[in-house]
Short mmCIF file of C-alpha atoms (C1' of nucleotides) in Angstrom, two decimals:
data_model
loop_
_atom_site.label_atom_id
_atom_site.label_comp_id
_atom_site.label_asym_id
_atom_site.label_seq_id
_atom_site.Cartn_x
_atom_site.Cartn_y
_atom_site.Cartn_z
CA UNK A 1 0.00 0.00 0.00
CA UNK A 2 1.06 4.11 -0.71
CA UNK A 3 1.79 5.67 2.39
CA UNK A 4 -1.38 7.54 3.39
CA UNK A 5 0.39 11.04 3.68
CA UNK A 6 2.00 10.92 0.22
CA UNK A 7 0.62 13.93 -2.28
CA UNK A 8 -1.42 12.24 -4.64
CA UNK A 9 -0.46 12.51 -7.78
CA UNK A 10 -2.29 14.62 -10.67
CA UNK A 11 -3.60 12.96 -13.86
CA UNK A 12 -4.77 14.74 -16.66
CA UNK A 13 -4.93 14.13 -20.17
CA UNK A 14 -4.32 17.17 -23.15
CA UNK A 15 -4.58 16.89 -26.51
CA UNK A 16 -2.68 17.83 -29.52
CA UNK A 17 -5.56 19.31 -31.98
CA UNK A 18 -3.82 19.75 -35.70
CA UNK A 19 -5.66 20.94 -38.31
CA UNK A 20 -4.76 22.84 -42.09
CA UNK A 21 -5.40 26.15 -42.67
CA UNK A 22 -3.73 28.09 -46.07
CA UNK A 23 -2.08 24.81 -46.51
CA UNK A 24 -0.09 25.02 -43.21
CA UNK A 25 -0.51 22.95 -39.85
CA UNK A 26 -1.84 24.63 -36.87
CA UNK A 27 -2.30 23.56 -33.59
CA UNK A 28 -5.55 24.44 -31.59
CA UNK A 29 -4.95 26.70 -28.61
CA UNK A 30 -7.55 27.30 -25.92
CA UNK A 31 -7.35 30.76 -23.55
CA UNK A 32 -6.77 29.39 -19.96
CA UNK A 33 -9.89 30.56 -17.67
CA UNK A 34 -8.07 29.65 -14.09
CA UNK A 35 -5.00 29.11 -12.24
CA UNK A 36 -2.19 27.90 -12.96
CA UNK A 37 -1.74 30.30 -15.82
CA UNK A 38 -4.90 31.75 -16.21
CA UNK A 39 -5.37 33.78 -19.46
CA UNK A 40 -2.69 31.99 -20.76
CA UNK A 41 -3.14 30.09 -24.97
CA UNK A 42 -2.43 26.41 -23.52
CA UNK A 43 -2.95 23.16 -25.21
CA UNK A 44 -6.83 21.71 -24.69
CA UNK A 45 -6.74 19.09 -21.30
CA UNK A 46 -8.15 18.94 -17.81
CA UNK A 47 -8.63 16.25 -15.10
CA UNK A 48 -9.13 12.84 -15.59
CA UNK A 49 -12.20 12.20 -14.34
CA UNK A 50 -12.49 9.14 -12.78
CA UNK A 51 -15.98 8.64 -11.79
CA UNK A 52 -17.42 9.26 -15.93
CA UNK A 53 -14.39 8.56 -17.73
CA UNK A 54 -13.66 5.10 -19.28
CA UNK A 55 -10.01 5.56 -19.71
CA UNK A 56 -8.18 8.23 -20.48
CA UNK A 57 -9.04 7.92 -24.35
CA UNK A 58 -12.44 8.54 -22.94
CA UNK A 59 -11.30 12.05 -20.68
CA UNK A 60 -9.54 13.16 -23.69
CA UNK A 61 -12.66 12.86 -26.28
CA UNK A 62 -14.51 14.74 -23.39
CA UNK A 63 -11.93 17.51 -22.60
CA UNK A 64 -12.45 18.20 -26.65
CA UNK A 65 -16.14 17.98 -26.64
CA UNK A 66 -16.68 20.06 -23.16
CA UNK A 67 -13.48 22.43 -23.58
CA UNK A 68 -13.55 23.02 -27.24
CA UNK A 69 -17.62 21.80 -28.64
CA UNK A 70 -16.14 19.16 -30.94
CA UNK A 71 -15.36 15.71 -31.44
CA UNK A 72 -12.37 14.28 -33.49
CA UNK A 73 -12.86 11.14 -35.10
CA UNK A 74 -9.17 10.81 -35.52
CA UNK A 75 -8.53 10.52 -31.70
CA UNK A 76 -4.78 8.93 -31.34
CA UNK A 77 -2.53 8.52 -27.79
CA UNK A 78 0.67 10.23 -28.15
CA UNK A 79 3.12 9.69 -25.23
CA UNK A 80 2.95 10.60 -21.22
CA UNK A 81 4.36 13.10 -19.73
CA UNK A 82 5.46 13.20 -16.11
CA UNK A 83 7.40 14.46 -13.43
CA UNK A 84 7.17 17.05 -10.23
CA UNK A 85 7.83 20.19 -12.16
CA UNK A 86 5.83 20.27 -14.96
CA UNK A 87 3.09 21.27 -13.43
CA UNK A 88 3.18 23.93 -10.47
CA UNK A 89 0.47 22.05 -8.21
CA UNK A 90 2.71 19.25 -8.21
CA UNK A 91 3.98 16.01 -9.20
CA UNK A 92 1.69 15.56 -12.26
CA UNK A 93 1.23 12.46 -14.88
CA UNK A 94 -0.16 13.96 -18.37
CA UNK A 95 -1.97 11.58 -20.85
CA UNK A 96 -1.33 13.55 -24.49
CA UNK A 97 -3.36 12.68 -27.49
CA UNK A 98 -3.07 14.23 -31.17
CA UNK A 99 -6.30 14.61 -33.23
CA UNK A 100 -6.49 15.51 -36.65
CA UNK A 101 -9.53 17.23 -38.12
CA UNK A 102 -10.12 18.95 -41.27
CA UNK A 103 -10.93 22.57 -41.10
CA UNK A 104 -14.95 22.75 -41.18
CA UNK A 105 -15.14 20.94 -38.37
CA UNK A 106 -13.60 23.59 -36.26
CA UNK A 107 -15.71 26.21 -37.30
CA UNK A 108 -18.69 25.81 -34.88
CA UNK A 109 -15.66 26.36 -31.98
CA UNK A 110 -14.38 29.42 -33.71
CA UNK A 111 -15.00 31.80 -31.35
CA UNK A 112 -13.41 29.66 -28.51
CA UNK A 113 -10.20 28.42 -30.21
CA UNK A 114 -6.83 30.11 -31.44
CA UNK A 115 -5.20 28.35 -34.32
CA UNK A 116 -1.83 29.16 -34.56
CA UNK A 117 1.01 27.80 -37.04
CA UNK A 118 2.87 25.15 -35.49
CA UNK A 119 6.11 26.81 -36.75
CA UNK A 120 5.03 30.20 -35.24
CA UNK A 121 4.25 29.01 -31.61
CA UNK A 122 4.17 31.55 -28.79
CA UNK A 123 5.64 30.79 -25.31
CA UNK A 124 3.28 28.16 -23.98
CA UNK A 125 2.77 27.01 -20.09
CA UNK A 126 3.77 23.53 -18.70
CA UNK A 127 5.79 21.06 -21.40
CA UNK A 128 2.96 21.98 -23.92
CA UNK A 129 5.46 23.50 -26.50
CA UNK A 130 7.23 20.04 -25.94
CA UNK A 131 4.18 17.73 -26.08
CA UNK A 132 3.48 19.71 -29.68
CA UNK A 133 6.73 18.77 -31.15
CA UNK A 134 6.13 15.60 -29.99
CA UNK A 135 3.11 15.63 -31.69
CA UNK A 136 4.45 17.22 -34.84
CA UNK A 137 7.45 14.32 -34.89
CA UNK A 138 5.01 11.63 -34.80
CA UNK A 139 2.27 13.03 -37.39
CA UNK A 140 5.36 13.69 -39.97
CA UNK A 141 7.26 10.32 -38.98
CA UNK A 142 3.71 8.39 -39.48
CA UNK A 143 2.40 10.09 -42.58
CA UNK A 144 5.47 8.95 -44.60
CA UNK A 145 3.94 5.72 -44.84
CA UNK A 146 0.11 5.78 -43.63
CA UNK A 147 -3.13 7.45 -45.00
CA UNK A 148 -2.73 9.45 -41.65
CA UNK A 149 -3.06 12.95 -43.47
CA UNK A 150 -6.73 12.05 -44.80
CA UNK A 151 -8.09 13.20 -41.35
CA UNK A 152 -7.37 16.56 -42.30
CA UNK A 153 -9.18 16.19 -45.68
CA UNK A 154 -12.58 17.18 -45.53
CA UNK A 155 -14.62 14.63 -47.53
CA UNK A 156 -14.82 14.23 -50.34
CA UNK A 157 -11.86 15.70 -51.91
CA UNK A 158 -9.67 15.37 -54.99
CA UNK A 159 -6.21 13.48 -55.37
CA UNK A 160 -4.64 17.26 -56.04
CA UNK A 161 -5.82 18.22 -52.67
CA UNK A 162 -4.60 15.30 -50.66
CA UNK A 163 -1.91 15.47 -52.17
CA UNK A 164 -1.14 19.09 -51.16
CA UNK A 165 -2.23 18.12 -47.58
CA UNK A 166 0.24 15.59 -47.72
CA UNK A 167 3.13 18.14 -48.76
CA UNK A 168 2.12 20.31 -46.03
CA UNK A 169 2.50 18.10 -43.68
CA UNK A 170 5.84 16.56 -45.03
CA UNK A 171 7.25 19.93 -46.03
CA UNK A 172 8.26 18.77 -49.15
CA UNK A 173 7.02 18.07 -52.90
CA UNK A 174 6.04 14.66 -54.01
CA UNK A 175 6.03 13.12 -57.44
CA UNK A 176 2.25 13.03 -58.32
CA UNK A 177 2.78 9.97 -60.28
CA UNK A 178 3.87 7.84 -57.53
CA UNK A 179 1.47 9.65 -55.12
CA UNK A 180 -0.94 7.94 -57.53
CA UNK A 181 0.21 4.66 -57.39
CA UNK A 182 0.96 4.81 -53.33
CA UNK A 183 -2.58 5.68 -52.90
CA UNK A 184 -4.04 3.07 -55.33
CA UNK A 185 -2.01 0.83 -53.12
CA UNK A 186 -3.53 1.53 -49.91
CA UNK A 187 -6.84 0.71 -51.53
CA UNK A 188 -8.57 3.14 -48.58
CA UNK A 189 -10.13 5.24 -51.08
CA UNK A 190 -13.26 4.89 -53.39
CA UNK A 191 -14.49 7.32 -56.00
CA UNK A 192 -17.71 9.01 -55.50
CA UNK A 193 -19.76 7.66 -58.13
CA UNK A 194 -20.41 10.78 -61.35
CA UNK A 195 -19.21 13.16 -58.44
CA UNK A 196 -16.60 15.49 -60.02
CA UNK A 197 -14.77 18.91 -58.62
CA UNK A 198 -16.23 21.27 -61.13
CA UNK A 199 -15.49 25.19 -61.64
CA UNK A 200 -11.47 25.34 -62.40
CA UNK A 201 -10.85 26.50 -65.69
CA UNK A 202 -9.07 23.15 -66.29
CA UNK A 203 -10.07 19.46 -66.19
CA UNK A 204 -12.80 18.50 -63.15
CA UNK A 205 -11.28 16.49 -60.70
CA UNK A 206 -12.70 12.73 -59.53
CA UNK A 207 -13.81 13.24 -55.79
CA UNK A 208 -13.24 10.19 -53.47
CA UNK A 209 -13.88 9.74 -49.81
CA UNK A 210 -12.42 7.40 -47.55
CA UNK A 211 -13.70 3.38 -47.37
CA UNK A 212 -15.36 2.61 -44.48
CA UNK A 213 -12.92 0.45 -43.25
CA UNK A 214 -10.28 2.53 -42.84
CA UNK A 215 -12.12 5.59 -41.10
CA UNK A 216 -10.56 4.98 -37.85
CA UNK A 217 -8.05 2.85 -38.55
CA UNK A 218 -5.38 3.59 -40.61
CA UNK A 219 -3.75 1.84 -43.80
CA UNK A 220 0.05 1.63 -43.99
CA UNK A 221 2.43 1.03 -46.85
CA UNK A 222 5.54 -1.56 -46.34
CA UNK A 223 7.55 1.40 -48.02
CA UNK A 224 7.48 5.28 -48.36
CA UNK A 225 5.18 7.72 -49.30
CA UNK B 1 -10.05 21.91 -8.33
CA UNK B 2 -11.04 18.09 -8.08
CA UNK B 3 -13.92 17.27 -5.81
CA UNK B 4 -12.18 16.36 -2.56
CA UNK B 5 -14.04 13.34 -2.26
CA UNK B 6 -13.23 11.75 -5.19
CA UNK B 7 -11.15 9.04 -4.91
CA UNK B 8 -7.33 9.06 -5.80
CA UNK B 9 -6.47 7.90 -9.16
CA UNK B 10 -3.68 5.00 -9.19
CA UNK B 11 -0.71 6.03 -10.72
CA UNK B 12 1.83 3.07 -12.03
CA UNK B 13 4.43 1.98 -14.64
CA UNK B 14 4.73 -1.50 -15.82
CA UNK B 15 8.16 -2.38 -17.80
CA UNK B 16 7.98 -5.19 -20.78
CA UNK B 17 11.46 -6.73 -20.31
CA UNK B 18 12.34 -8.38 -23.45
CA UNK B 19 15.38 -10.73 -24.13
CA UNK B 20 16.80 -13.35 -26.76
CA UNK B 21 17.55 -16.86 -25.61
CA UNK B 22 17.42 -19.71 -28.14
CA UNK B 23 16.64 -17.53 -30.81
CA UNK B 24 12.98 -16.88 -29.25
CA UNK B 25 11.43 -13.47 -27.82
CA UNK B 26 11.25 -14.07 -23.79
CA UNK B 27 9.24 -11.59 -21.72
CA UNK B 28 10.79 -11.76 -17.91
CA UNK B 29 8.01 -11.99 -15.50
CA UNK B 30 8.18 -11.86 -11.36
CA UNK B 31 5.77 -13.53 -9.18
CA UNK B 32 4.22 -11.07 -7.27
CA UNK B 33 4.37 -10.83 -3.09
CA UNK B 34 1.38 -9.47 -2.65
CA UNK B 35 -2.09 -8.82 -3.36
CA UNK B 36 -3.88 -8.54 -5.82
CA UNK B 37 -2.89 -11.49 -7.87
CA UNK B 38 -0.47 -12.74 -5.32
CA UNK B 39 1.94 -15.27 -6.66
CA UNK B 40 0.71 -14.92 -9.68
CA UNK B 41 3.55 -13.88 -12.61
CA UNK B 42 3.01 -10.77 -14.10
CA UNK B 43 5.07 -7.89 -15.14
CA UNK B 44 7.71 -5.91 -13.30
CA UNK B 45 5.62 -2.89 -11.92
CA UNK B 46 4.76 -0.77 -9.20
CA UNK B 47 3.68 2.91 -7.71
CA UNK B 48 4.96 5.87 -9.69
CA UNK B 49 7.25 7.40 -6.03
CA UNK B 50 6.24 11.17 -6.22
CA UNK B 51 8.83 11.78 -3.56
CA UNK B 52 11.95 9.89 -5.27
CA UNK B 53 11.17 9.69 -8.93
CA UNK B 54 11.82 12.56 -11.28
CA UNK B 55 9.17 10.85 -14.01
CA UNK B 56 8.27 7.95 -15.13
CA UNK B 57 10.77 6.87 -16.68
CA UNK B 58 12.82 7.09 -13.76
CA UNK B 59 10.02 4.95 -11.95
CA UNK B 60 10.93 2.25 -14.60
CA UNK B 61 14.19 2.04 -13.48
CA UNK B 62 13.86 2.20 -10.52
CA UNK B 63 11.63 -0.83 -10.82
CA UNK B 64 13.72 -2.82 -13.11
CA UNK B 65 16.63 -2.24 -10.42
CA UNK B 66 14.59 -2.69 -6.71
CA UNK B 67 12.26 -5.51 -8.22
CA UNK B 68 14.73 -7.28 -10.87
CA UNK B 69 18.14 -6.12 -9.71
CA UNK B 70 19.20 -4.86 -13.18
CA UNK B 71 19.51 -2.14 -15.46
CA UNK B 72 18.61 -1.53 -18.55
CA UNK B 73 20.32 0.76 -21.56
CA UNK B 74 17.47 0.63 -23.93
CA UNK B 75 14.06 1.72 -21.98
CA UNK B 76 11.33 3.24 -24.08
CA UNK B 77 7.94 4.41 -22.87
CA UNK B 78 5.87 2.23 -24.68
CA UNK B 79 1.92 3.57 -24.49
CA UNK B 80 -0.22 4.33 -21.40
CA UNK B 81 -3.13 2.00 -20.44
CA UNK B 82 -5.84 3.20 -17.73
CA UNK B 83 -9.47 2.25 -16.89
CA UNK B 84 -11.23 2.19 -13.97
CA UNK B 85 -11.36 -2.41 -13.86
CA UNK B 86 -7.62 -2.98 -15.16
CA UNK B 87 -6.75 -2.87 -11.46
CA UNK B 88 -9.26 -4.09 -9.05
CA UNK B 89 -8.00 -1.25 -6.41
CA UNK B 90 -9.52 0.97 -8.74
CA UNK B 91 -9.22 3.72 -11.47
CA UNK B 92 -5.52 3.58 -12.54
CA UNK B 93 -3.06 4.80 -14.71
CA UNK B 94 0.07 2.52 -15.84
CA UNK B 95 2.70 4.01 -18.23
CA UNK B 96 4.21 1.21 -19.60
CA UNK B 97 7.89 0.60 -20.71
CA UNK B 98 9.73 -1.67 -22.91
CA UNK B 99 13.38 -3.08 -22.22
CA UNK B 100 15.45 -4.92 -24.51
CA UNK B 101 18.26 -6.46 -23.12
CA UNK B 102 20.98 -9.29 -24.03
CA UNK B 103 20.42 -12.85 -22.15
CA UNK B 104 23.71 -12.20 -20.05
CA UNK B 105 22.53 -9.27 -18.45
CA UNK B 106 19.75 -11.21 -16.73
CA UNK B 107 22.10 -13.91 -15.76
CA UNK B 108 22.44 -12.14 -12.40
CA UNK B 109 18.71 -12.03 -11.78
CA UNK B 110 17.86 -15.34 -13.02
CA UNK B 111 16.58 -16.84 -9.37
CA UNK B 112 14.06 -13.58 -9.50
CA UNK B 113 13.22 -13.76 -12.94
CA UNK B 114 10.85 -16.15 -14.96
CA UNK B 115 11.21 -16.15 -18.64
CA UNK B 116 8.26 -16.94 -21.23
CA UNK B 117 8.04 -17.33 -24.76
CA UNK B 118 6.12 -14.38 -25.71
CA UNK B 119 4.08 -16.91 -28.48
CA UNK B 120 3.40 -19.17 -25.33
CA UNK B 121 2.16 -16.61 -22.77
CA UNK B 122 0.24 -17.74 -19.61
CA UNK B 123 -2.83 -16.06 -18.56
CA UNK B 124 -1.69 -12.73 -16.98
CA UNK B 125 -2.95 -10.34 -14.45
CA UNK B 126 -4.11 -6.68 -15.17
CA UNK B 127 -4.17 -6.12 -18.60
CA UNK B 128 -0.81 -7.18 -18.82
CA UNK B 129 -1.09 -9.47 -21.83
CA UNK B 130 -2.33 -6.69 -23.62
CA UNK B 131 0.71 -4.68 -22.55
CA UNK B 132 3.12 -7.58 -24.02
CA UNK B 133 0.85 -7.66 -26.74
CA UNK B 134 1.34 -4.22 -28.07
CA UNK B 135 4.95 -4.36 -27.03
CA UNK B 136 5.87 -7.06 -29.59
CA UNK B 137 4.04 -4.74 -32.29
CA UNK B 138 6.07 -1.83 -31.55
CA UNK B 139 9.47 -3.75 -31.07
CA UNK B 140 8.66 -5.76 -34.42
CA UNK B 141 7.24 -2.48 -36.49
CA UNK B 142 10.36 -1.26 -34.92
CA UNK B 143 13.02 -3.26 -36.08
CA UNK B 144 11.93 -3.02 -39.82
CA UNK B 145 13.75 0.29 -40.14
CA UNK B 146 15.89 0.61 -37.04
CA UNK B 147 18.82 -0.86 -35.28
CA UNK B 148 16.84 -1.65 -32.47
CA UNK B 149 17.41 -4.89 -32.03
CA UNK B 150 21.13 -4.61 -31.30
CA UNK B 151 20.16 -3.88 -27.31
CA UNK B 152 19.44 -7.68 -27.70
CA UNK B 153 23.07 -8.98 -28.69
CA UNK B 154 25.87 -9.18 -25.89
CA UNK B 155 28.66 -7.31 -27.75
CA UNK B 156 30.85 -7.63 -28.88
CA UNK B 157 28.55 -9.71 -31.89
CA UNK B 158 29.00 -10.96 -35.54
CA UNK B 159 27.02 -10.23 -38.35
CA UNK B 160 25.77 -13.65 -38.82
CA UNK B 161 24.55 -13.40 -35.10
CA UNK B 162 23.03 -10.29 -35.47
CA UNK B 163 21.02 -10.94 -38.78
CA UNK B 164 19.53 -14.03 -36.70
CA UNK B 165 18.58 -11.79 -34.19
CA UNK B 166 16.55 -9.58 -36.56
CA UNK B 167 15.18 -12.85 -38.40
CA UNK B 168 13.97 -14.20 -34.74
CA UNK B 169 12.36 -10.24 -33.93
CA UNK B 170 10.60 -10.17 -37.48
CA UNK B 171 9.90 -13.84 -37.23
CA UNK B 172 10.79 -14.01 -41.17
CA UNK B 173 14.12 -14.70 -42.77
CA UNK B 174 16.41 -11.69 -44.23
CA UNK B 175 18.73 -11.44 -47.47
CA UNK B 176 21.85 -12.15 -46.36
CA UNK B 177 23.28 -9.13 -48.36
CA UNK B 178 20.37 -6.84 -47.63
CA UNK B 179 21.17 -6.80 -44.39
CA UNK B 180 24.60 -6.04 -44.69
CA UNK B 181 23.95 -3.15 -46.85
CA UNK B 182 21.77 -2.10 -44.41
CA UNK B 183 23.68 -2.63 -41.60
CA UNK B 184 26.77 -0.96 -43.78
CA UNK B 185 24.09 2.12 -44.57
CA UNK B 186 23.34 2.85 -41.12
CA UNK B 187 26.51 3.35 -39.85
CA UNK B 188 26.08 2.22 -36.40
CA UNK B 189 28.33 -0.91 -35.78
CA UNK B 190 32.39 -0.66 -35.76
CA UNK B 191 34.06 -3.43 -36.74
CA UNK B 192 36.59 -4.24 -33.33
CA UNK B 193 40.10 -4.40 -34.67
CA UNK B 194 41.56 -8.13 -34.94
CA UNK B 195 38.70 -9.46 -33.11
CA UNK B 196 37.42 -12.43 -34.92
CA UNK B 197 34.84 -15.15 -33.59
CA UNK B 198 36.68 -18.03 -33.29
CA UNK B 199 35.97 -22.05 -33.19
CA UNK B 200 33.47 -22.81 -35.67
CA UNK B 201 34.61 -25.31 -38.24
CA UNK B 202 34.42 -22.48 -40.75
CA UNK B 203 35.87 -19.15 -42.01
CA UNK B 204 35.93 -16.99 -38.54
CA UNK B 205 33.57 -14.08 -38.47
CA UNK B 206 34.39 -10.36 -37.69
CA UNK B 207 33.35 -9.23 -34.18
CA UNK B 208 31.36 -5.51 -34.31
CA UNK B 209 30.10 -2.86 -31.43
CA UNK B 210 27.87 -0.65 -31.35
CA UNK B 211 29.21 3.30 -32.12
CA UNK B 212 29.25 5.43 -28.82
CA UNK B 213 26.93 7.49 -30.47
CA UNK B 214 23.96 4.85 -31.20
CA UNK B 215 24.77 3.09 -27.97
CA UNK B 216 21.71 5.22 -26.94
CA UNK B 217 20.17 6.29 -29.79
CA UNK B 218 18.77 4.12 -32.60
CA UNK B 219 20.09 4.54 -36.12
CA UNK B 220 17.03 4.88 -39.01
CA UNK B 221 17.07 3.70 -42.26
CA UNK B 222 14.75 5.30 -44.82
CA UNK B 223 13.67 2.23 -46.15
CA UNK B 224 13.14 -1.00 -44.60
CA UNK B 225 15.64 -3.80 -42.77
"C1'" DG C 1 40.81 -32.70 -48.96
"C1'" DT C 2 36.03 -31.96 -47.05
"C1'" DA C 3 32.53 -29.75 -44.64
"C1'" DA C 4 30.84 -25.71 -42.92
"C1'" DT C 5 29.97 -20.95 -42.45
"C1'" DA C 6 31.80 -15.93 -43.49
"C1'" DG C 7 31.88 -12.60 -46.72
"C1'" DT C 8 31.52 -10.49 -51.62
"C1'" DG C 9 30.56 -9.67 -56.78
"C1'" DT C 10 27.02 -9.41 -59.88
"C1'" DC C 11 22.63 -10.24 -62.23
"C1'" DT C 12 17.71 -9.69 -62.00
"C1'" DT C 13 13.60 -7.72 -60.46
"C1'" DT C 14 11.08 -4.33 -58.35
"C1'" DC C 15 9.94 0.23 -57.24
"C1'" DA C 16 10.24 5.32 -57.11
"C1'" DG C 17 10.95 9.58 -59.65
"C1'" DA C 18 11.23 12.25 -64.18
"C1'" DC C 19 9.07 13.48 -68.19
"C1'" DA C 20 5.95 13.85 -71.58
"C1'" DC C 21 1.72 13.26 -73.28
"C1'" DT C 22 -3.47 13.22 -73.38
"C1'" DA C 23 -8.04 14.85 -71.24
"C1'" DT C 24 -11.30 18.28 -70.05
"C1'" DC C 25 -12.74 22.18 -68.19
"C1'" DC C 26 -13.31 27.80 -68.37
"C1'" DT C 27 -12.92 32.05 -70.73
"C1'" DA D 1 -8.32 28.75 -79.64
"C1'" DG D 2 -5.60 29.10 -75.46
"C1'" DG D 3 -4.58 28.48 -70.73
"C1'" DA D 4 -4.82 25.76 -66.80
"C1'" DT D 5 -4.94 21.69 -64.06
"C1'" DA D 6 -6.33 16.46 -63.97
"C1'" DG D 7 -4.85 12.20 -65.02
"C1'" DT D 8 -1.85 8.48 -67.46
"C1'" DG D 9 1.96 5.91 -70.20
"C1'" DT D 10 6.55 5.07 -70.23
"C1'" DC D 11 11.44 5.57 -69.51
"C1'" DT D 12 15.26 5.66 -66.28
"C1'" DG D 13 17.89 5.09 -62.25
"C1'" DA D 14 18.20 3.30 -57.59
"C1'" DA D 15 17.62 -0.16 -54.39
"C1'" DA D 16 16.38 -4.99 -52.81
"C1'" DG D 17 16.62 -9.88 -53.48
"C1'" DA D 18 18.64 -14.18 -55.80
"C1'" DC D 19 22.55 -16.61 -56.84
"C1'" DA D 20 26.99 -17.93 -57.24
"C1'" DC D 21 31.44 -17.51 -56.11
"C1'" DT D 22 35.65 -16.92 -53.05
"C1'" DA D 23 37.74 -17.08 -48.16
"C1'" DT D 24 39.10 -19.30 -44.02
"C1'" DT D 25 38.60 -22.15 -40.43
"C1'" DA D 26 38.32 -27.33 -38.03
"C1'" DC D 27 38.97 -31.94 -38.71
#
DNA sequence: GTAATAGTGTCTTTCAGACACTATCCT
DNA sequence: AGGATAGTGTCTGAAAGACACTATTAC
């Protein structure tokens, strides 16, 4: 058993909210309404709660849907952070999760969130400028070789687009030929039927959406791209 | 502020300790001293020590050492689990961590230590098979681009050796010039001067370490092996 | 010499990128 | 018609695997 007078330990859960704007990543920022660092842009989190939450998967989806109105489908653990200083009530134990959502989604929590570009980010409380780059490593690292990136697609949308979400994200160009073929590969998109992206004074574009398999889980190539 | 009544979240680590011995995966298990699940084998674990540990990493060592007697080079943080039934004392955290290490350094723990095929586990405690379970992804999805497996071989190793290791992580066999390539590519072994692994009834093979500087870190390769 | 494994040279196949071409829209 | 972007066919170069060959030991 813990000794009885031991300090219990704090356990909270904050999440890494990515989504594209002008074909750049941002990372959602909520204004900080009480101590520690009140007023304060700080990455979305709070308590665990363990009387309603399921696991911390659970206080994360409800720290976005309480804290910020919305609900990510893409909802992914990242890494814990811990330690006694991290937090200035204490030794603390911080659950992180990244979600990825495409930009409509965040405009019903407009008014309540601060996008700002992940390679423009202000002084931020806690480890939260660490827990982004954390976040940022692991969203470039797994979108080398995963359909990770659609989550920031809003469906449907054209091979051109995902493609430039893709080079966003990976900060560099990539031949649209074996973009193509990559994506054929993966086999996680289907065409919408007739359904074409009219209005450029060039060639309409096919619009696809993602297969219902793979809208939670992700589909990964052996190699790159 | 949390409601004062609520009632304390558990906060743990578990540590996967993974090691070679007759070319199979072993997980090292301890019977546990006390309840829940007394004498039953289960994972190295225990409390998170707000007073002595600096995070949770540090926890993981300090469990590997006080409940295994040994240290371990390579220890990752693997994922988090929590829930408020994968404990029966209640809601709880566990930040789980994965150690490779090579057989000899368990040698001096072996009267502690029990060691299990991980593709003939017995029932576990907690959720601690799932733990293993998503261990043996990581360390496998791991060693197709990484030098990861190396924290497995007692150095100093051969090449032969080491490609076995890899074939008994991956569980398939590797292109014998591949891997060298590979291995060449990555830049992470030196070959030790006029060292040569005697006895065999066959051309001797060249003995390699590890490079100071990936004795911590893990060399990537773009591509796979 | 023979058996056995270490280590290498080289051919073949597979895959990613470059390039050019066709397709289809808007003005 | 001309400009712009979508989409595809094909060539080329790089990298991975297959195979065969040499090297060096024990017996």
């Amino acid at each position: 058993m813990k000794d009885a007078d031991a300090p219990a330990i704090l356990c909270t859960v904050d999440v890494v909210l990515l989504t594209l704007q002008q074909g750049r990543l941002q990372a959602a920022l909520l204004r900080r309404d009480r101590a520690p660092f009140a007023g304060a842009l700080a990455l979305p989190g709070g308590y665990i709660h363990a009387q309603e939450d399921v696991d911390a998967h659970a206080s994360a989806a409800r720290v976005l849907r309480d804290k910020a109105g919305l609900q990510s489908p893409y909802l992914e653990q990242l890494a814990t952070f811990s330690g006694p200083v991290r937090d200035p009530r204490g030794w603390s134990v911080a659950v992180a999760y990244c979600a990825l959502v495409p930009p409509d989604v965040l405009l019903p929590a407009q008014d309540r969130i601060s996008l700002v570009d992940v390679n423009a980010l202000p002084p931020l409380p806690f480890d939260h400028r660490q827990i982004i780059d954390t976040a940022l490593q692991r969203v470039r690292s797994k979108s080398q070789y995963s359909s990770l990136p659609v989550h920031l697609c809003a469906e449907p949308f054209t091979l051109p687009q995902l493609q430039a979400v893709y080079e966003a994200v990976l900060g560099e160009p990539i031949n649209k030929v074996s973009f193509r073929r990559k994506v054929d590969e993966l086999a996680m998109l289907e065409a919408v039927p007739g359904a074409l992206q009219m209005g450029g004074a060039h060639r309409p574009a096919q619009l696809y959406r993602v297969r219902g398999a793979y809208r939670h889980a992700l589909s990964l190539s052996a190699r790159g791209l």
